């Protein structure tokens, strides 16, 4: 069973959960307003007496006509009380412990280039009052506005539109006015500790009330009468100070843990990038040793989702550079393979199975990014692969259930979800493809997705990468097109077409790639399959660890709040 002592002892472990530091911050605030964060002191003056003093002060201010008498609030019912409070605490409505709850100007004033700052909700961010982009009003306008709403040092501002329910102590000692998007809370600073009230309003208890009472569509608004009616816990004044001190201490620790996690993540990502550079840019004679060292430390280097993604890209990059598997001198070299492909292409043109394409330009030295192993050849993709664009049947012919005489029309979305299946009459299914065919998503985002695993006919958003000869493995082609160098260049140079990023066939046709023998293609595919499976296993381990830590913090929260 998790108690407060165990909680503090396991603080760092809990922070390691997904979004763990943020959850800890929320838990700290919730424990604080439940009276569970610091011990009670029986010598403290109870909140009931404190409440009487606040009422007396408020009544005197009303009598002296310094504040208006507020409307009587309904008594707090049992249904409004979420949990039992420690001895000495009291449940109160927010209006009971404040002198004034109001909001800023309801009409947009005339702005000036300089003058008195005029704050709105946009000037409250990340726990700070940010005057960098604030607007200004004249002194005359300011004097009129502060007759109804005068923000002063140590009062509290509360956001009431957009991101509602964020409280901020006014810690800048300057004159300013506020817009209607902010509420202002004034209270007796000698009876209510300013930073306890800020902490209370920012706690999950009150934030939940803010969310429930935010009204409207679009620009949602937290109404003043609801703010006044919020039921909140009031501890003795001395305990308010102890709570704030403890919360500040724990929040500082959270900051340190957050910075530590950020730095660790940066270091791990840097480690992954260094490993990639070590493999892809190393000399041939050093590659084997470097690869061995990295393989021995896979679980350390690739222990974040970003690094596993980087590992997948590195595997593909090494594969197409000829570094992933050893060459076999008995393999038929790619130069002979290219001659066979050339003959096959000429035959297909002669038999009118494909159209004769314009000759692609010779490959220049500037286009060659690295040296290839013996037996490989540089080639333009368009010389070994036929890229076939899709066809768009008329929408009026679509049906959304299987039926005899109809073929499934595949769109990019279908590779992610089987939810919206579309079928067209067979006579419109003039772009057939099978499950092992390699498909390219032409439009995004994300653009240039390499897809496979479905069958049917495909629309104009897809393009089929069809090897001209059986000497090009479809499995190898599938991995080749996902290689980072191709992805980076094609995505960067894709056109903007009708508001979408589109892939041009001409660009892919002209792309220069290294071609290995057919036997080596098969060896590469086998090795890539093996390593991708290992990446899957690493991701699964990572997910299981994340889920364990997630359940751990959920259990801790439940046990601490229920105790």
Coordinates of C-alpha atoms in Angstrom, one line a residue:
X1 CA 0.0 0.0 0.0
X2 CA 1.4 3.4 -1.1
X3 CA 1.6 5.9 1.8
X4 CA 3.2 9.4 1.9
X5 CA 6.6 8.1 3.0
X6 CA 6.7 5.5 0.2
X7 CA 5.5 8.1 -2.2
X8 CA 8.4 10.4 -1.4
X9 CA 10.9 7.5 -1.5
X10 CA 9.7 6.4 -5.0
X11 CA 9.2 10.0 -6.3
X12 CA 11.9 9.6 -9.1
X13 CA 10.6 6.2 -10.2
X14 CA 7.0 7.6 -10.5
X15 CA 8.3 10.6 -12.5
X16 CA 9.7 8.2 -15.1
X17 CA 6.1 7.2 -16.1
X18 CA 4.5 8.6 -19.3
X19 CA 3.8 12.2 -18.5
X20 CA 4.9 11.3 -15.0
X21 CA 6.2 14.7 -13.9
X22 CA 3.0 16.4 -14.9
X23 CA 1.0 13.8 -13.1
X24 CA 3.2 14.2 -10.0
X25 CA 2.6 18.0 -10.1
X26 CA -1.2 17.4 -10.2
X27 CA -1.0 14.8 -7.4
X28 CA 1.1 17.1 -5.2
X29 CA -1.6 19.9 -5.5
X30 CA -4.4 17.4 -4.9
X31 CA -2.7 16.0 -1.8
X32 CA -2.1 19.5 -0.6
X33 CA -5.8 20.6 -0.7
X34 CA -6.9 17.3 0.9
X35 CA -4.7 18.0 3.9
X36 CA -2.5 15.0 3.2
X37 CA 0.8 16.7 2.3
X38 CA 1.9 18.2 5.6
X39 CA 0.9 17.1 9.2
X40 CA -1.7 19.1 11.1
X41 CA -0.8 21.0 14.2
X42 CA -3.4 21.0 17.0
X43 CA -2.1 24.4 18.2
X44 CA -3.1 26.0 14.9
X45 CA -6.2 28.3 15.1
X46 CA -8.9 26.3 13.3
X47 CA -10.3 27.5 10.0
X48 CA -13.8 28.0 11.5
X49 CA -12.4 30.9 13.6
X50 CA -10.5 32.1 10.5
X51 CA -13.7 32.1 8.6
X52 CA -15.5 34.2 11.2
X53 CA -12.6 36.8 11.1
X54 CA -13.0 36.9 7.3
X55 CA -16.7 37.5 7.6
X56 CA -16.2 40.2 10.1
X57 CA -13.6 42.0 8.0
X58 CA -15.9 41.7 4.9
X59 CA -18.9 43.1 6.9
X60 CA -16.9 46.1 8.0
X61 CA -15.8 46.9 4.4
X62 CA -19.4 46.7 3.3
X63 CA -20.4 49.0 6.2
X64 CA -17.7 51.4 5.2
X65 CA -18.9 51.2 1.6
X66 CA -15.5 50.1 0.4
X67 CA -17.0 46.9 -1.2
X68 CA -20.5 46.0 -2.2
X69 CA -22.5 43.4 -0.3
X70 CA -22.5 40.2 -2.2
X71 CA -25.7 38.1 -2.7
X72 CA -26.1 35.3 -0.1
X73 CA -24.8 32.0 -1.3
X74 CA -26.7 28.7 -0.8
X75 CA -25.4 26.5 2.0
X76 CA -23.0 23.8 1.0
X77 CA -24.8 20.4 0.6
X78 CA -23.4 17.0 1.3
X79 CA -23.4 16.2 -2.5
X80 CA -20.9 19.0 -3.0
X81 CA -18.4 17.6 -0.6
X82 CA -16.0 15.3 -2.4
X83 CA -14.0 14.0 0.6
X84 CA -13.5 14.3 4.4
X85 CA -11.2 17.1 5.6
X86 CA -8.7 16.9 8.5
X87 CA -9.7 18.4 11.9
X88 CA -9.4 22.1 11.8
X89 CA -10.3 22.5 8.1
X90 CA -13.6 23.8 6.7
X91 CA -15.4 23.6 3.4
X92 CA -16.2 27.1 2.1
X93 CA -17.4 28.7 -1.1
X94 CA -14.8 30.8 -2.8
X95 CA -16.9 33.9 -2.3
X96 CA -16.8 33.3 1.5
X97 CA -13.1 33.8 1.7
X98 CA -12.7 36.6 -0.9
X99 CA -13.6 40.3 -0.7
X100 CA -14.3 40.7 -4.4
X101 CA -14.6 38.4 -7.5
X102 CA -15.0 40.5 -10.6
X103 CA -13.7 40.6 -14.2
X104 CA -12.1 43.2 -16.5
X105 CA -13.4 45.6 -19.1
X106 CA -16.3 44.3 -21.1
X107 CA -15.7 46.6 -24.0
X108 CA -12.5 46.8 -26.1
X109 CA -10.8 50.1 -25.2
X110 CA -8.9 52.3 -27.6
X111 CA -5.3 51.0 -27.7
X112 CA -2.1 53.2 -27.8
X113 CA 1.5 52.5 -28.6
X114 CA 2.4 53.2 -25.0
X115 CA 0.7 54.0 -21.7
X116 CA -0.8 51.7 -19.1
X117 CA -0.5 47.9 -19.8
X118 CA -3.9 46.3 -20.6
X119 CA -3.7 42.6 -19.9
X120 CA -5.9 39.8 -21.3
X121 CA -5.9 36.0 -21.1
X122 CA -3.0 35.8 -23.7
X123 CA -0.7 37.5 -21.2
X124 CA -1.0 34.7 -18.7
X125 CA 1.1 31.7 -19.8
X126 CA 3.2 29.0 -18.1
X127 CA 2.7 30.4 -14.7
X128 CA 3.9 33.9 -15.6
X129 CA 2.5 37.3 -16.4
X130 CA 4.1 38.1 -19.7
X131 CA 4.1 41.7 -20.7
X132 CA 6.2 41.2 -23.9
X133 CA 3.2 41.5 -26.3
X134 CA 0.7 43.3 -24.1
X135 CA -1.3 46.3 -25.4
X136 CA -1.6 49.7 -23.8
X137 CA -4.4 52.1 -22.9
X138 CA -4.4 55.8 -21.8
X139 CA -4.1 56.8 -18.1
X140 CA -7.5 58.3 -18.4
X141 CA -9.1 55.0 -19.6
X142 CA -7.2 53.2 -16.8
X143 CA -8.5 55.5 -14.1
X144 CA -12.1 54.8 -15.3
X145 CA -11.6 51.0 -15.4
X146 CA -10.1 50.7 -11.9
X147 CA -13.1 52.1 -10.3
X148 CA -14.8 48.8 -10.9
X149 CA -11.8 46.4 -11.2
X150 CA -8.4 47.5 -9.8
X151 CA -5.7 44.8 -10.0
X152 CA -3.0 45.2 -7.3
X153 CA 0.1 43.5 -6.1
X154 CA -0.7 40.0 -4.5
X155 CA -4.2 39.9 -5.9
X156 CA -5.0 36.9 -8.0
X157 CA -5.8 36.8 -11.8
X158 CA -7.9 33.9 -13.1
X159 CA -8.3 33.0 -16.8
X160 CA -12.0 32.8 -17.7
X161 CA -11.9 32.3 -21.5
X162 CA -9.9 29.9 -23.8
X163 CA -7.8 27.9 -21.3
X164 CA -10.0 28.6 -18.3
X165 CA -9.3 28.2 -14.6
X166 CA -5.6 29.2 -14.4
X167 CA -4.8 31.3 -11.4
X168 CA -1.8 33.6 -11.2
X169 CA -0.6 35.8 -8.3
X170 CA 0.0 39.4 -9.4
X171 CA 3.8 39.5 -8.6
X172 CA 4.5 42.7 -10.6
X173 CA 4.2 45.9 -8.7
X174 CA 2.9 48.1 -11.5
X175 CA -0.4 49.7 -12.5
X176 CA -2.4 47.9 -15.1
X177 CA -5.9 47.1 -16.2
X178 CA -7.5 43.9 -17.4
X179 CA -9.9 42.7 -20.1
X180 CA -13.0 40.6 -19.6
X181 CA -11.1 37.4 -20.4
X182 CA -9.5 37.7 -16.9
X183 CA -11.2 37.6 -13.5
X184 CA -9.7 39.3 -10.5
X185 CA -9.8 37.9 -6.9
X186 CA -9.3 40.3 -4.0
X187 CA -9.0 39.0 -0.4
X188 CA -7.6 39.8 3.0
X189 CA -3.9 38.9 2.8
X190 CA -3.5 38.7 6.5
X191 CA -6.1 35.9 6.8
X192 CA -5.6 34.1 3.5
X193 CA -2.1 33.3 2.3
X194 CA -1.9 34.5 -1.3
X195 CA 0.1 31.6 -2.6
X196 CA -2.2 29.0 -0.9
X197 CA -5.2 30.5 -2.8
X198 CA -3.3 30.4 -6.1
X199 CA -2.3 26.7 -5.4
X200 CA -5.9 25.9 -4.4
X201 CA -7.4 27.3 -7.6
X202 CA -4.8 25.5 -9.7
X203 CA -5.4 22.2 -8.0
X204 CA -7.2 19.4 -9.9
X205 CA -10.1 19.8 -7.4
X206 CA -10.9 23.3 -8.6
X207 CA -9.7 22.9 -12.2
X208 CA -12.3 20.2 -12.6
X209 CA -15.0 22.6 -11.3
X210 CA -13.7 25.3 -13.8
X211 CA -13.9 22.8 -16.7
X212 CA -17.5 21.7 -15.7
X213 CA -18.7 25.3 -15.4
X214 CA -17.2 26.7 -18.6
X215 CA -20.0 27.6 -20.9
X216 CA -20.6 28.5 -24.6
X217 CA -19.4 27.3 -28.0
X218 CA -16.2 28.5 -29.6
X219 CA -14.9 31.2 -27.1
X220 CA -16.0 29.3 -23.9
X221 CA -16.4 31.4 -20.8
X222 CA -16.1 30.7 -17.1
X223 CA -19.0 32.7 -15.5
X224 CA -18.3 34.8 -12.4
X225 CA -21.3 33.4 -10.5
X226 CA -19.9 29.9 -10.9
X227 CA -16.4 31.0 -9.7
X228 CA -18.0 32.5 -6.6
X229 CA -19.8 29.2 -5.9
X230 CA -16.8 26.9 -6.1
X231 CA -16.7 24.7 -3.0
X232 CA -13.1 24.7 -1.7
X233 CA -11.2 23.5 1.4
X234 CA -9.9 26.0 3.9
X235 CA -7.1 25.0 6.3
X236 CA -5.8 27.1 9.2
X237 CA -3.6 30.0 8.2
X238 CA -0.4 28.5 9.6
X239 CA -1.0 25.2 7.7
X240 CA -1.6 27.2 4.5
X241 CA 2.0 28.5 4.9
X242 CA 3.3 25.0 5.6
X243 CA 1.5 23.6 2.6
X244 CA 2.9 26.3 0.2
X245 CA 6.4 25.7 1.5
X246 CA 6.1 21.9 1.0
X247 CA 4.6 22.3 -2.5
X248 CA 7.3 24.7 -3.6
X249 CA 9.9 22.2 -2.4
X250 CA 8.3 19.3 -4.3
X251 CA 7.7 21.4 -7.4
X252 CA 11.4 22.4 -7.5
X253 CA 12.2 18.7 -7.3
X254 CA 9.8 18.1 -10.2
X255 CA 11.6 20.8 -12.2
X256 CA 14.9 19.0 -11.5
X257 CA 13.5 15.7 -12.6
X258 CA 12.0 17.2 -15.7
X259 CA 15.3 18.8 -16.7
X260 CA 17.1 15.5 -15.9
X261 CA 14.7 13.5 -18.1
X262 CA 15.0 16.1 -21.0
X263 CA 18.8 15.9 -20.8
X264 CA 18.8 12.1 -20.7
X265 CA 16.5 12.0 -23.7
X266 CA 18.8 14.5 -25.6
X267 CA 21.8 12.3 -24.7
X268 CA 20.1 9.1 -25.9
X269 CA 19.0 10.7 -29.2
X270 CA 22.6 12.1 -29.7
X271 CA 23.9 8.6 -28.9
X272 CA 21.6 7.1 -31.6
X273 CA 22.6 9.8 -34.2
X274 CA 26.3 9.2 -33.4
X275 CA 25.8 5.4 -33.9
X276 CA 24.2 6.1 -37.3
X277 CA 27.0 8.3 -38.4
X278 CA 29.6 5.8 -37.2
X279 CA 28.0 3.1 -39.4
X280 CA 27.0 5.1 -42.5
X281 CA 30.1 7.3 -42.7
X282 CA 32.8 4.9 -41.5
X283 CA 35.6 3.5 -43.6
X284 CA 35.0 0.0 -45.0
X285 CA 37.8 -1.6 -42.8
X286 CA 36.2 -0.1 -39.6
X287 CA 32.6 -0.9 -40.3
X288 CA 32.6 -4.5 -39.1
X289 CA 34.0 -3.6 -35.6
X290 CA 31.7 -0.5 -35.3
X291 CA 28.6 -2.6 -36.3
X292 CA 29.6 -5.3 -33.7
X293 CA 30.0 -2.7 -30.9
X294 CA 26.6 -1.2 -31.7
X295 CA 24.8 -4.5 -31.9
X296 CA 26.2 -5.4 -28.5
X297 CA 24.7 -2.2 -27.1
X298 CA 21.4 -2.1 -29.0
X299 CA 19.2 -2.0 -25.9
X300 CA 21.1 0.9 -24.4
X301 CA 21.5 3.0 -27.6
X302 CA 18.0 2.3 -28.8
X303 CA 15.9 2.8 -25.7
X304 CA 13.6 5.6 -26.8
X305 CA 10.9 5.6 -29.6
X306 CA 13.0 8.2 -31.5
X307 CA 16.1 6.1 -31.4
X308 CA 14.3 2.9 -32.5
X309 CA 12.9 4.9 -35.5
X310 CA 16.4 6.1 -36.2
X311 CA 17.6 2.4 -36.0
X312 CA 15.0 1.4 -38.6
X313 CA 16.2 4.1 -40.9
X314 CA 19.9 3.2 -40.3
X315 CA 19.1 -0.5 -41.2
X316 CA 17.5 0.6 -44.5
X317 CA 20.4 3.0 -45.3
X318 CA 23.0 0.3 -44.6
X319 CA 21.0 -2.2 -46.7
X320 CA 21.0 0.0 -49.9
X321 CA 24.7 0.9 -49.4
X322 CA 25.7 -2.8 -49.5
X323 CA 26.9 -2.8 -45.9
X324 CA 24.3 -4.9 -44.2
X325 CA 25.2 -8.3 -45.7
X326 CA 28.5 -9.7 -47.2
X327 CA 28.9 -9.8 -51.0
X328 CA 29.3 -13.2 -52.7
X329 CA 31.7 -13.1 -55.7
X330 CA 29.8 -16.0 -57.3
X331 CA 26.7 -13.8 -57.6
X332 CA 25.8 -12.7 -61.2
X333 CA 26.9 -9.0 -61.1
X334 CA 24.3 -6.2 -61.4
X335 CA 25.8 -5.1 -64.8
X336 CA 24.5 -8.4 -66.4
X337 CA 21.2 -8.0 -64.6
X338 CA 20.8 -4.5 -66.1
X339 CA 21.4 -5.8 -69.6
X340 CA 18.6 -8.4 -69.0
X341 CA 16.3 -5.7 -67.7
X342 CA 17.0 -3.5 -70.8
X343 CA 16.2 -6.4 -73.1
X344 CA 13.0 -7.2 -71.2
X345 CA 11.9 -3.5 -71.3
X346 CA 12.5 -3.4 -75.1
X347 CA 10.4 -6.6 -75.5
X348 CA 7.5 -5.1 -73.4
X349 CA 7.6 -1.9 -75.6
X350 CA 7.6 -4.0 -78.8
X351 CA 4.7 -6.1 -77.5
X352 CA 2.9 -2.8 -76.6
X353 CA 2.6 -3.9 -72.9
X354 CA 4.3 -0.6 -71.8
X355 CA 4.8 2.7 -73.6
X356 CA 8.3 3.6 -74.8
X357 CA 9.6 6.2 -72.3
X358 CA 12.0 9.1 -73.0
X359 CA 15.6 8.0 -72.4
X360 CA 16.8 9.1 -68.9
X361 CA 20.0 11.1 -68.8
X362 CA 23.3 9.4 -68.0
X363 CA 24.3 9.4 -64.3
X364 CA 26.9 12.1 -63.5
X365 CA 29.6 11.9 -60.9
X366 CA 27.8 14.6 -58.9
X367 CA 24.8 12.3 -58.4
X368 CA 26.8 9.5 -56.9
X369 CA 26.6 9.8 -53.0
X370 CA 29.0 7.0 -52.0
X371 CA 31.1 4.1 -53.3
X372 CA 29.3 0.8 -54.0
X373 CA 30.6 -2.7 -53.3
X374 CA 32.0 -4.7 -56.2
X375 CA 29.2 -6.2 -58.3
X376 CA 26.7 -3.4 -57.7
X377 CA 25.7 -0.7 -60.3
X378 CA 24.3 2.8 -60.1
X379 CA 21.1 3.0 -62.0
X380 CA 18.1 5.4 -62.4
X381 CA 14.9 3.9 -60.8
X382 CA 13.0 4.6 -64.0
X383 CA 15.2 2.1 -65.9
X384 CA 14.3 -0.8 -63.7
X385 CA 10.9 0.0 -62.3
X386 CA 7.7 1.1 -64.1
X387 CA 5.7 3.6 -62.0
X388 CA 2.0 3.3 -62.9
X389 CA -0.4 6.0 -61.8
X390 CA -3.9 5.2 -60.5
X391 CA -7.3 5.7 -62.1
X392 CA -10.3 7.6 -60.6
X393 CA -13.7 5.8 -61.3
X394 CA -16.8 8.1 -61.2
X395 CA -18.0 8.5 -57.6
X396 CA -21.6 7.7 -58.7
X397 CA -20.5 4.2 -59.4
X398 CA -19.2 3.6 -55.8
X399 CA -20.9 1.1 -53.5
X400 CA -19.8 0.4 -49.9
X401 CA -20.4 -3.3 -49.6
X402 CA -19.0 -6.4 -51.4
X403 CA -21.0 -7.6 -54.4
X404 CA -20.4 -9.9 -57.3
X405 CA -19.1 -8.0 -60.4
X406 CA -17.4 -5.4 -58.2
X407 CA -13.7 -4.8 -57.2
X408 CA -12.5 -3.0 -54.1
X409 CA -11.2 0.5 -54.9
X410 CA -8.1 1.1 -52.7
X411 CA -7.3 4.5 -51.4
X412 CA -4.4 5.6 -49.1
X413 CA -6.6 5.6 -46.0
X414 CA -7.4 1.9 -46.6
X415 CA -3.9 0.9 -45.6
X416 CA -4.6 2.2 -42.1
X417 CA -8.2 1.4 -41.6
X418 CA -10.7 -1.1 -43.0
X419 CA -13.6 1.1 -41.8
X420 CA -14.6 2.7 -45.1
X421 CA -14.4 0.0 -47.9
X422 CA -15.4 1.2 -51.4
X423 CA -16.2 -1.0 -54.4
X424 CA -16.5 -0.2 -58.1
X425 CA -17.9 -2.2 -61.1
X426 CA -15.2 -4.5 -62.6
X427 CA -15.2 -2.5 -65.9
X428 CA -13.8 0.5 -63.9
X429 CA -11.1 -1.6 -62.1
X430 CA -8.4 -0.9 -64.7
X431 CA -5.5 -0.5 -62.2
X432 CA -5.2 -4.0 -60.7
X433 CA -2.7 -4.8 -58.0
X434 CA -2.0 -7.6 -55.5
X435 CA -0.9 -7.9 -51.9
X436 CA 2.8 -8.2 -52.7
X437 CA 2.8 -5.2 -55.0
X438 CA 4.6 -2.1 -53.8
X439 CA 2.4 1.0 -53.7
X440 CA 3.3 4.7 -53.2
X441 CA 1.1 7.3 -51.6
X442 CA 1.4 10.2 -54.0
X443 CA -0.3 12.8 -51.8
X444 CA -0.1 13.7 -48.1
X445 CA 0.4 14.4 -45.5
X446 CA 2.5 12.4 -45.1
X447 CA 3.6 12.3 -48.7
X448 CA 5.5 9.3 -50.3
X449 CA 4.2 6.6 -48.0
X450 CA 5.4 3.1 -49.2
X451 CA 2.5 0.7 -48.7
X452 CA 1.6 -2.9 -49.4
X453 CA -0.7 -5.7 -48.2
X454 CA -4.0 -5.0 -49.9
X455 CA -5.4 -5.9 -53.3
X456 CA -8.0 -4.6 -55.8
X457 CA -7.8 -1.5 -58.0
X458 CA -6.3 1.8 -56.9
X459 CA -7.2 5.5 -57.3
X460 CA -5.1 8.5 -58.4
X461 CA -3.7 9.1 -54.9
X462 CA -1.7 5.9 -55.3
X463 CA 1.0 4.7 -57.7
X464 CA 2.3 1.2 -58.3
X465 CA 6.1 0.5 -58.4
X466 CA 6.2 -2.4 -60.8
X467 CA 9.6 -4.0 -61.4
X468 CA 10.3 -4.4 -65.2
X469 CA 11.9 -7.8 -64.7
X470 CA 11.7 -10.6 -62.2
X471 CA 15.4 -9.9 -61.5
X472 CA 14.2 -7.1 -59.2
X473 CA 12.7 -8.3 -56.0
X474 CA 9.5 -6.6 -54.9
X475 CA 10.5 -7.1 -51.3
X476 CA 13.8 -5.4 -51.9
X477 CA 12.1 -2.6 -53.8
X478 CA 9.7 -2.2 -50.8
X479 CA 12.6 -1.5 -48.5
X480 CA 14.6 0.5 -51.1
X481 CA 11.9 3.1 -51.5
X482 CA 11.8 3.6 -47.7
X483 CA 15.5 4.4 -47.5
X484 CA 16.0 7.8 -45.8
X485 CA 18.0 9.4 -48.7
X486 CA 15.2 8.7 -51.2
X487 CA 12.5 9.7 -48.7
X488 CA 14.3 13.0 -47.8
X489 CA 14.8 14.1 -51.4
X490 CA 11.5 13.0 -52.8
X491 CA 9.5 14.7 -50.0
X492 CA 11.6 17.9 -50.2
X493 CA 11.1 18.2 -53.9
X494 CA 7.5 17.2 -54.1
X495 CA 5.2 19.7 -55.8
X496 CA 2.3 21.5 -54.3
X497 CA -0.8 20.3 -56.3
X498 CA -4.3 21.5 -55.5
X499 CA -3.4 22.3 -51.9
X500 CA -1.7 18.9 -51.4
X501 CA 1.9 17.8 -51.5
X502 CA 2.3 15.5 -54.6
X503 CA 4.9 13.1 -55.8
X504 CA 6.0 13.5 -59.4
X505 CA 6.7 10.4 -61.4
X506 CA 9.5 12.2 -63.3
X507 CA 11.3 12.8 -60.0
X508 CA 11.2 9.2 -58.9
X509 CA 12.2 7.9 -62.4
X510 CA 15.3 10.0 -62.3
X511 CA 16.4 9.0 -58.8
X512 CA 19.8 7.3 -58.7
X513 CA 20.1 4.1 -56.6
X514 CA 22.6 1.3 -56.1
X515 CA 21.5 -2.0 -57.6
X516 CA 22.9 -5.4 -56.2
X517 CA 22.5 -8.8 -57.8
X518 CA 19.3 -10.7 -57.3
X519 CA 20.8 -13.1 -54.8
X520 CA 22.1 -10.2 -52.7
X521 CA 18.7 -8.6 -52.9
X522 CA 17.3 -11.7 -51.3
X523 CA 20.0 -11.8 -48.6
X524 CA 19.4 -8.1 -47.8
X525 CA 15.6 -8.6 -47.5
X526 CA 16.2 -11.6 -45.1
X527 CA 18.6 -9.5 -43.0
X528 CA 16.3 -6.4 -42.9
X529 CA 13.3 -8.6 -42.0
X530 CA 15.3 -10.0 -39.1
X531 CA 16.5 -6.6 -37.9
X532 CA 13.0 -5.0 -38.2
X533 CA 11.7 -7.9 -36.1
X534 CA 14.3 -7.0 -33.5
X535 CA 13.1 -3.3 -33.7
X536 CA 9.6 -4.6 -33.1
X537 CA 10.8 -6.5 -30.1
X538 CA 12.6 -3.4 -28.7
X539 CA 9.4 -1.3 -29.2
X540 CA 7.4 -4.0 -27.5
X541 CA 9.8 -4.0 -24.5
X542 CA 9.7 -0.2 -24.4
X543 CA 5.8 -0.2 -24.5
X544 CA 5.6 -2.8 -21.8
X545 CA 8.0 -0.7 -19.6
X546 CA 5.9 2.4 -20.3
X547 CA 2.7 0.6 -19.4
X548 CA 4.2 -0.8 -16.2
X549 CA 5.3 2.7 -15.1
X550 CA 1.9 4.1 -16.2
X551 CA 0.1 1.5 -14.0
X552 CA 2.5 2.2 -11.1
X553 CA 1.7 5.9 -11.0
X554 CA -2.0 5.3 -11.5
X555 CA -1.9 2.9 -8.5
X556 CA 0.1 5.3 -6.4
X557 CA -2.4 8.1 -7.2
X558 CA -5.4 5.9 -6.3
X559 CA -3.9 4.7 -3.1
X560 CA -2.7 8.1 -1.9
X561 CA -6.0 9.8 -2.6
X562 CA -8.0 6.9 -1.1
X563 CA -5.9 6.7 2.1

